[in-house]
Short mmCIF file of C-alpha atoms in Angstrom, two decimals:
data_model
loop_
_atom_site.label_atom_id
_atom_site.label_comp_id
_atom_site.label_asym_id
_atom_site.label_seq_id
_atom_site.Cartn_x
_atom_site.Cartn_y
_atom_site.Cartn_z
CA MET A 88 -186.73 -185.51 -24.12
CA ARG A 89 -190.72 -186.03 -23.28
CA CYS A 90 -190.85 -187.29 -20.21
CA LEU A 91 -194.76 -186.90 -20.86
CA ARG A 92 -194.58 -189.63 -22.56
CA ARG A 93 -192.99 -192.26 -20.49
CA PRO A 94 -196.40 -193.72 -19.14
CA ALA A 95 -196.88 -195.16 -22.80
CA LEU A 96 -193.50 -197.23 -21.94
CA THR A 97 -193.99 -200.40 -20.46
CA VAL A 98 -190.86 -201.57 -18.84
CA GLY A 99 -190.58 -204.57 -17.26
CA GLY A 100 -188.99 -206.14 -14.69
CA PRO A 101 -185.40 -207.82 -15.53
CA ARG A 102 -185.75 -210.69 -16.85
CA PHE A 103 -181.77 -211.64 -16.55
CA ARG A 104 -182.67 -215.01 -15.15
CA TYR A 105 -183.53 -216.53 -18.87
CA ALA A 106 -180.30 -215.22 -20.05
CA ILE A 107 -177.03 -215.99 -21.42
CA VAL A 108 -174.56 -213.61 -21.27
CA TYR A 109 -171.75 -213.60 -23.81
CA PRO A 110 -168.07 -212.15 -23.36
CA GLY A 111 -168.47 -208.33 -23.67
CA GLY A 112 -171.30 -208.31 -22.48
CA GLY A 113 -172.17 -206.33 -19.29
CA ALA A 114 -173.89 -203.14 -17.78
CA GLU A 115 -170.84 -201.50 -18.83
CA PHE A 116 -169.37 -202.64 -21.96
CA PRO A 117 -171.61 -203.47 -25.52
CA GLY A 118 -172.08 -207.30 -25.79
CA VAL A 119 -174.70 -209.79 -27.03
CA CYS A 120 -176.94 -211.28 -24.81
CA LEU A 121 -179.99 -214.17 -25.18
CA MET A 122 -183.00 -212.80 -23.35
CA ALA A 123 -185.95 -213.87 -23.61
CA ASP A 124 -185.47 -216.04 -27.11
CA ARG A 125 -184.75 -212.84 -28.43
CA ASP A 126 -180.56 -211.52 -29.74
CA TYR A 127 -180.01 -208.20 -28.46
CA GLN A 128 -176.83 -205.40 -29.21
CA PHE A 129 -175.55 -203.22 -25.58
CA GLY A 130 -173.94 -200.44 -26.67
CA THR A 131 -174.84 -196.74 -27.28
CA HIS A 132 -175.68 -194.19 -30.00
CA THR A 133 -171.78 -194.91 -31.71
CA ASP A 134 -172.77 -198.35 -32.40
CA CYS A 135 -176.53 -197.35 -34.00
CA PRO A 136 -176.61 -197.90 -37.47
CA ASP A 137 -178.49 -195.02 -39.37
CA LEU A 138 -179.27 -193.43 -35.88
CA VAL A 139 -181.27 -190.09 -36.26
CA PRO A 140 -184.04 -192.37 -38.57
CA GLN A 141 -183.94 -194.98 -36.56
CA LEU A 142 -184.69 -192.81 -33.16
CA THR A 143 -186.99 -191.00 -35.12
CA ARG A 144 -188.94 -194.31 -35.80
CA LEU A 145 -188.13 -195.19 -32.04
CA SER A 146 -189.65 -191.85 -30.48
CA ASN A 147 -192.48 -192.15 -33.12
CA ALA A 148 -193.54 -195.82 -31.89
CA ALA A 149 -193.36 -195.81 -29.01
CA PHE A 150 -194.85 -192.27 -27.80
CA ALA A 151 -197.80 -192.96 -30.44
CA GLU A 152 -200.50 -193.29 -27.42
CA TYR A 153 -199.60 -190.64 -24.69
CA GLU A 154 -201.56 -187.24 -24.11
CA GLY A 155 -199.24 -184.59 -24.16
CA ALA A 156 -197.08 -186.45 -27.41
CA MET A 157 -196.04 -184.84 -30.44
CA PRO A 158 -194.48 -186.37 -33.64
CA VAL A 159 -191.01 -186.09 -34.23
CA ASP A 160 -188.97 -185.95 -37.89
CA GLU A 161 -185.68 -186.54 -38.45
CA ASP A 162 -184.99 -182.75 -38.08
CA PHE A 163 -185.79 -182.81 -34.60
CA ILE A 164 -184.34 -185.37 -33.94
CA ALA A 165 -181.25 -184.71 -35.60
CA TRP A 166 -181.47 -181.23 -33.35
CA TYR A 167 -181.90 -182.95 -30.72
CA LEU A 168 -178.75 -185.10 -30.50
CA GLN A 169 -176.69 -181.91 -29.98
CA ARG A 170 -177.87 -180.76 -27.21
CA PRO A 171 -175.04 -179.31 -25.15
CA GLY A 172 -173.85 -182.49 -22.99
CA CYS A 173 -175.34 -184.82 -25.10
CA THR A 174 -171.92 -186.93 -26.85
CA PRO A 175 -172.86 -190.61 -28.17
CA ASP A 176 -171.00 -192.82 -25.61
CA LEU A 177 -173.20 -192.09 -22.70
CA CYS A 178 -176.06 -192.82 -24.73
CA THR A 179 -177.33 -196.27 -23.89
CA VAL A 180 -179.14 -198.99 -26.55
CA ALA A 181 -180.23 -201.71 -27.36
CA LEU A 182 -180.21 -203.62 -30.88
CA SER A 183 -181.93 -206.36 -32.44
CA ASP A 184 -180.58 -207.43 -35.76
CA GLY A 185 -179.32 -203.88 -36.09
CA GLU A 186 -182.07 -202.35 -35.07
CA LEU A 187 -183.02 -199.45 -32.50
CA ALA A 188 -185.11 -201.94 -29.90
CA SER A 189 -184.71 -199.39 -26.55
CA ASN A 190 -183.56 -196.16 -25.96
CA VAL A 191 -181.44 -194.00 -23.45
CA LEU A 192 -180.71 -190.86 -24.10
CA VAL A 193 -178.19 -188.61 -21.60
CA CYS A 194 -176.81 -185.21 -21.41
CA ILE A 195 -174.75 -183.77 -18.83
CA GLN A 196 -174.94 -179.85 -17.81
CA ASN A 197 -174.51 -178.14 -14.67
CA LEU A 198 -177.69 -177.85 -12.30
CA GLN A 199 -178.80 -176.39 -9.56
CA LEU A 200 -179.56 -178.88 -6.50
CA GLY A 201 -179.61 -177.74 -2.80
CA GLY A 202 -177.97 -174.86 -2.94
CA GLU A 203 -174.69 -176.32 -5.26
CA VAL A 204 -174.24 -176.21 -9.10
CA LEU A 205 -173.08 -179.41 -9.54
CA PRO A 206 -172.69 -181.37 -12.94
CA CYS A 207 -175.45 -183.57 -13.09
CA GLY A 208 -176.68 -186.58 -15.94
CA ILE A 209 -180.14 -185.18 -17.49
CA ILE A 210 -182.41 -188.56 -18.71
CA ASP A 211 -184.77 -188.49 -21.43
CA THR A 212 -185.78 -189.95 -24.13
CA VAL A 213 -186.88 -193.55 -22.59
CA ALA A 214 -188.47 -195.29 -25.05
CA THR A 215 -187.94 -199.17 -25.98
CA ASN A 216 -190.05 -200.38 -29.25
CA PRO A 217 -193.44 -202.55 -28.69
CA ALA A 218 -192.43 -205.07 -29.52
CA HIS A 219 -189.96 -205.99 -27.37
CA ARG A 220 -191.31 -204.56 -24.61
CA LYS A 221 -191.11 -206.23 -21.31
CA GLN A 222 -187.78 -207.50 -21.70
CA GLY A 223 -185.61 -205.53 -19.10
CA LEU A 224 -184.17 -203.60 -21.46
CA ALA A 225 -184.85 -200.40 -19.98
CA ARG A 226 -183.42 -201.52 -16.65
CA ARG A 227 -180.15 -202.56 -17.80
CA LEU A 228 -179.65 -200.17 -20.59
CA MET A 229 -180.71 -197.15 -17.44
CA LEU A 230 -178.08 -199.52 -15.22
CA ASP A 231 -175.40 -198.79 -17.78
CA ALA A 232 -176.21 -195.60 -18.76
CA HIS A 233 -175.51 -194.12 -14.99
CA GLU A 234 -172.04 -196.07 -14.54
CA ARG A 235 -170.99 -193.68 -17.95
CA MET A 236 -172.65 -190.45 -16.33
CA ARG A 237 -170.62 -191.59 -13.27
CA ALA A 238 -167.65 -192.10 -14.86
CA ALA A 239 -167.68 -189.05 -17.41
CA GLY A 240 -168.15 -187.01 -13.86
CA ALA A 241 -171.62 -186.72 -13.03
CA GLU A 242 -172.97 -186.32 -9.42
CA ALA A 243 -176.51 -187.01 -9.71
CA ALA A 244 -178.71 -188.11 -12.48
CA VAL A 245 -181.86 -186.31 -13.05
CA LEU A 246 -185.01 -187.53 -15.06
CA TYR A 247 -188.98 -186.29 -15.27
CA THR A 248 -192.00 -188.90 -15.30
CA ASN A 249 -195.69 -189.05 -14.27
CA PRO A 250 -196.10 -190.27 -10.63
CA ASP A 251 -199.57 -192.06 -11.68
CA GLY A 252 -198.14 -194.79 -14.49
CA HIS A 253 -195.37 -197.66 -14.07
CA PRO A 254 -192.68 -196.35 -14.85
CA TYR A 255 -192.88 -194.05 -11.93
CA ARG A 256 -192.47 -197.01 -9.76
CA PHE A 257 -189.39 -198.39 -11.93
CA TYR A 258 -187.63 -195.41 -11.61
CA GLN A 259 -187.94 -195.54 -7.64
CA ARG A 260 -186.29 -199.34 -8.00
CA LEU A 261 -182.97 -198.05 -9.67
CA GLY A 262 -183.07 -195.77 -6.04
CA TYR A 263 -184.28 -192.24 -7.66
CA ALA A 264 -186.11 -189.95 -5.41
CA THR A 265 -188.77 -188.01 -5.99
CA ARG A 266 -187.43 -183.97 -6.01
CA ALA A 267 -190.37 -182.01 -6.91
CA PHE A 268 -193.59 -182.88 -7.75
CA ALA A 269 -194.84 -180.48 -11.30
CA ALA A 270 -197.65 -179.97 -13.83
CA ALA A 271 -198.54 -179.43 -17.51
CA LEU A 272 -201.51 -176.74 -17.42
CA MET A 273 -203.69 -175.87 -20.24
CA GLY A 274 -205.27 -173.32 -20.71
CA PRO A 275 -206.97 -170.47 -23.18
CA ARG A 276 -205.36 -167.38 -24.18
CA PRO A 277 -206.30 -164.90 -21.75
CA ALA A 278 -207.66 -161.03 -22.01
CA PRO A 279 -205.35 -158.82 -22.87
CA VAL A 280 -203.50 -156.27 -19.88
CA ASP A 281 -204.57 -152.43 -19.85
CA GLY A 282 -201.75 -150.71 -19.47
CA MET A 283 -199.73 -153.12 -20.58
CA ALA A 284 -198.76 -155.14 -23.57
CA ALA A 285 -196.32 -158.15 -24.79
CA VAL A 286 -194.41 -157.42 -28.52
CA PRO A 287 -192.38 -159.75 -30.54
CA ALA A 288 -188.71 -159.45 -29.27
CA SER A 289 -185.75 -158.36 -30.62
CA THR A 290 -182.01 -160.06 -31.40
CA ALA A 291 -181.10 -156.98 -29.66
CA ASP A 292 -182.95 -158.14 -26.24
CA ALA A 293 -181.15 -161.95 -25.80
CA THR A 294 -179.11 -160.78 -23.56
CA ALA A 295 -181.31 -158.93 -21.06
CA ILE A 296 -183.50 -161.94 -21.44
CA ARG A 297 -180.56 -164.44 -21.08
CA THR A 298 -179.75 -162.37 -17.37
CA LEU A 299 -183.99 -162.20 -16.77
CA ALA A 300 -183.65 -165.86 -16.98
CA ASP A 301 -180.78 -166.40 -15.08
CA GLN A 302 -181.63 -163.93 -12.37
CA HIS A 303 -185.33 -165.06 -12.13
CA HIS A 304 -184.49 -168.24 -11.71
CA GLN A 305 -181.61 -168.23 -9.23
CA ALA A 306 -183.00 -170.07 -6.30
CA TYR A 307 -184.86 -172.57 -8.36
CA ASP A 308 -183.63 -176.84 -8.12
CA GLY A 309 -182.52 -178.05 -10.97
CA TYR A 310 -182.44 -174.71 -13.50
CA ALA A 311 -178.47 -175.03 -16.15
CA PRO A 312 -177.53 -171.83 -15.80
CA LEU A 313 -177.69 -170.50 -19.63
CA THR A 314 -174.64 -170.90 -20.75
CA ASP A 315 -173.55 -169.69 -24.62
CA ALA A 316 -173.62 -173.63 -25.74
CA LEU A 317 -176.70 -174.06 -24.74
CA TRP A 318 -178.37 -171.10 -25.37
CA GLN A 319 -177.29 -170.79 -28.45
CA TRP A 320 -178.26 -174.63 -29.18
CA HIS A 321 -181.93 -173.72 -27.31
CA ARG A 322 -182.56 -170.52 -28.73
CA VAL A 323 -180.31 -170.19 -32.39
CA ASP A 324 -179.89 -173.44 -33.76
CA ARG A 325 -183.83 -174.39 -33.84
CA PRO A 326 -184.90 -177.13 -36.88
CA ALA A 327 -187.64 -175.43 -39.28
CA SER A 328 -190.28 -177.29 -37.85
CA LEU A 329 -189.75 -175.91 -34.32
CA PRO A 330 -189.62 -172.90 -34.48
CA GLU A 331 -189.98 -170.27 -31.14
CA GLN A 332 -191.03 -166.96 -30.25
CA ALA A 333 -189.66 -164.35 -28.13
CA LEU A 334 -192.22 -162.17 -26.40
CA VAL A 335 -191.25 -159.55 -23.83
CA VAL A 336 -193.16 -156.67 -22.22
CA ARG A 337 -191.06 -153.68 -21.09
CA GLN A 338 -190.85 -151.15 -18.69
CA PRO A 339 -191.22 -147.40 -19.49
CA ASP A 340 -187.50 -146.98 -19.65
CA GLY A 341 -187.01 -149.81 -22.11
CA GLN A 342 -185.95 -151.88 -19.73
CA LEU A 343 -187.68 -155.56 -20.04
CA ALA A 344 -190.02 -156.50 -17.21
CA GLY A 345 -190.93 -159.51 -18.18
CA SER A 346 -190.71 -162.54 -21.08
CA ALA A 347 -191.73 -165.51 -23.10
CA ILE A 348 -190.79 -167.82 -25.70
CA PHE A 349 -193.54 -169.56 -27.20
CA ALA A 350 -192.76 -173.09 -29.41
CA GLN A 351 -195.97 -173.81 -31.36
CA VAL A 352 -196.96 -177.39 -31.89
CA ASP A 353 -199.23 -180.58 -32.53
CA LEU A 354 -199.68 -182.65 -29.20
CA LEU A 355 -201.91 -185.31 -28.66
CA ILE A 356 -205.28 -183.98 -26.73
CA ASP A 357 -207.70 -186.31 -25.66
CA GLY A 358 -207.19 -188.95 -28.10
CA GLU A 359 -206.01 -186.15 -30.85
CA GLN A 360 -203.73 -184.04 -32.41
CA VAL A 361 -204.15 -180.57 -32.09
CA PRO A 362 -202.26 -176.95 -31.89
CA ALA A 363 -201.00 -175.51 -28.62
CA SER A 364 -198.42 -172.86 -27.94
CA VAL A 365 -196.01 -174.12 -25.19
CA VAL A 366 -194.83 -171.40 -23.10
CA SER A 367 -191.57 -171.16 -20.67
CA ASP A 368 -189.21 -169.39 -19.71
CA VAL A 369 -191.58 -166.92 -17.77
CA THR A 370 -190.06 -164.12 -15.85
CA TRP A 371 -190.41 -160.94 -14.30
CA THR A 372 -189.14 -158.21 -12.40
CA GLY A 373 -192.27 -156.82 -11.14
CA GLU A 374 -196.15 -158.32 -9.90
CA PRO A 375 -196.48 -162.03 -11.17
CA GLU A 376 -200.34 -161.78 -12.37
CA ARG A 377 -200.37 -158.89 -14.70
CA THR A 378 -196.91 -159.60 -16.36
CA VAL A 379 -198.14 -163.42 -17.45
CA GLN A 380 -201.36 -162.61 -18.73
CA ALA A 381 -199.79 -159.84 -20.50
CA LEU A 382 -197.21 -162.45 -21.71
CA LEU A 383 -199.96 -165.74 -22.43
CA ALA A 384 -202.41 -162.69 -24.18
CA ALA A 385 -200.28 -162.04 -27.13
CA SER A 386 -199.35 -166.12 -27.36
CA PRO A 387 -198.98 -167.17 -30.92
CA GLY A 388 -201.91 -170.07 -29.88
CA GLU A 389 -204.99 -169.98 -28.69
CA ARG A 390 -204.16 -173.29 -26.41
CA ILE A 391 -201.02 -172.72 -23.81
CA MET A 392 -199.54 -175.54 -21.92
CA ALA A 393 -196.88 -174.68 -19.62
CA LEU A 394 -194.99 -177.36 -17.32
CA CYS A 395 -194.33 -175.58 -13.64
CA ASP A 396 -193.73 -176.47 -10.25
CA VAL A 397 -196.60 -176.31 -7.74
CA LYS A 398 -195.22 -174.69 -5.84
CA SER A 399 -194.01 -171.59 -7.58
CA GLU A 400 -196.06 -168.42 -8.63
CA LEU A 401 -196.25 -169.42 -11.98
CA HIS A 402 -198.37 -171.99 -11.24
CA ALA A 403 -200.66 -169.56 -8.70
CA ALA A 404 -200.74 -167.12 -11.86
CA LEU A 405 -201.94 -169.63 -14.12
CA LEU A 406 -204.50 -171.31 -11.98
CA GLY A 407 -205.53 -167.22 -11.52
CA LEU A 408 -205.95 -167.09 -15.29
CA SER A 409 -208.26 -170.57 -14.92
CA PHE A 410 -205.56 -172.98 -16.37
CA THR A 411 -206.74 -176.71 -15.49
CA GLN A 412 -203.61 -179.56 -14.55
CA ALA A 413 -203.47 -181.95 -17.62
CA VAL A 414 -200.73 -184.33 -16.65
CA ARG A 415 -199.03 -184.58 -13.13
CA GLU A 416 -195.45 -184.66 -13.23
CA VAL A 417 -192.03 -185.05 -11.03
CA ALA A 418 -188.33 -184.61 -10.84
CA MET A 419 -186.83 -187.56 -9.48
CA VAL A 420 -183.04 -187.41 -8.64
CA LEU A 421 -180.39 -190.21 -8.41
CA PRO A 422 -177.41 -188.69 -6.12
CA PHE A 423 -174.20 -190.17 -7.14
CA SER A 424 -171.83 -187.96 -5.18
CA GLU A 425 -171.91 -187.22 -1.41
CA ARG A 426 -172.23 -183.45 -2.46
CA ALA A 427 -175.36 -184.55 -4.20
CA LYS A 428 -176.85 -186.32 -1.19
CA VAL A 429 -175.94 -183.85 1.28
CA ALA A 430 -178.72 -181.39 -1.04
CA MET A 431 -180.73 -183.93 -1.41
CA THR A 432 -181.10 -183.19 2.48
CA THR A 433 -181.99 -179.56 1.97
CA VAL A 434 -185.58 -178.28 1.99
CA PRO A 435 -186.15 -178.49 -1.75
CA ASN A 436 -187.01 -174.94 -3.56
CA PRO A 437 -189.50 -174.55 -6.39
CA TRP A 438 -188.15 -176.74 -9.48
CA TYR A 439 -187.07 -175.43 -12.77
CA VAL A 440 -188.60 -177.97 -15.49
CA MET A 441 -186.93 -178.41 -18.28
CA VAL A 442 -189.52 -177.96 -21.34
CA GLU A 443 -186.73 -179.54 -23.57
CA SER A 444 -186.54 -182.75 -21.23
CA VAL A 445 -190.62 -183.11 -20.58
CA VAL A 446 -192.08 -182.25 -23.71
CA GLY A 447 -189.08 -181.92 -26.53
CA VAL A 448 -189.26 -178.34 -27.77
#
């Protein structure tokens, strides 16, 4: 999650030329490796004691100074580890004296890519404790994660990062290719729209919101069709510290004309923690500009953040509402199968930016 934070990482080049690897070590199996005068045990989440508190501490330490980061608590991490497709054997770790030094989180979901729906490994929370950076840990864990994803049937790996930092070049060296350019846009809550108002959704609207989201994003690369499990995790079983509000615009006959989801969080902006409403899954059936404005005008907070492909209609509508780019983002893909390699040769459709992987909400 929260690749917005990844520029805070310092991932050094591989330093295995200094390492003595004992039996049981390797990219695919946990073992003990002496690396630059440090002892590391490599494994998965199943090998990490007190995983939730350890991953909470690591996330807050690794991403403490990155623009757009939000602090997390143990309830959030416990929820995030329940993300559909995320299993402990897919997520790789490096431990030092039993303490979590570095982490790569993986979940496998079906994503749209080049006109196909493919099982993909979504990578996020690539985090290294500042005291353990420049040891080649991220590279080691990423290579291990790739092997585990392949064995689990993933046809590609997908991640988000900032194209202006060292992590972007790091992922390129691992074989990832840029599939889409996106942006985190910030802007003020706009004025209401005459004759069109957004209202809180009711529980009876859930099916219609899911259907509208699937229909709206049916041609978007990177979109995961909303299964029951994904909807339940993302929209229902949320931690108390991360509530969200669904808003809808209705047509005269009561049918939905648009919807959006808002999560109110504290983000690091210009060196200070400030409240912001992160909006996601903005959809509409008619005129985008008026519907987007009506939805954002009902935002629970005055400061709004949105994530979207720079080629999308949403991006154009937000620019028209005086939103400005806060952080650049890219979606990167590493194809494993021939099907995925062929999909990567197609002309990219607009990309659906997963707010749960970029910001964590």
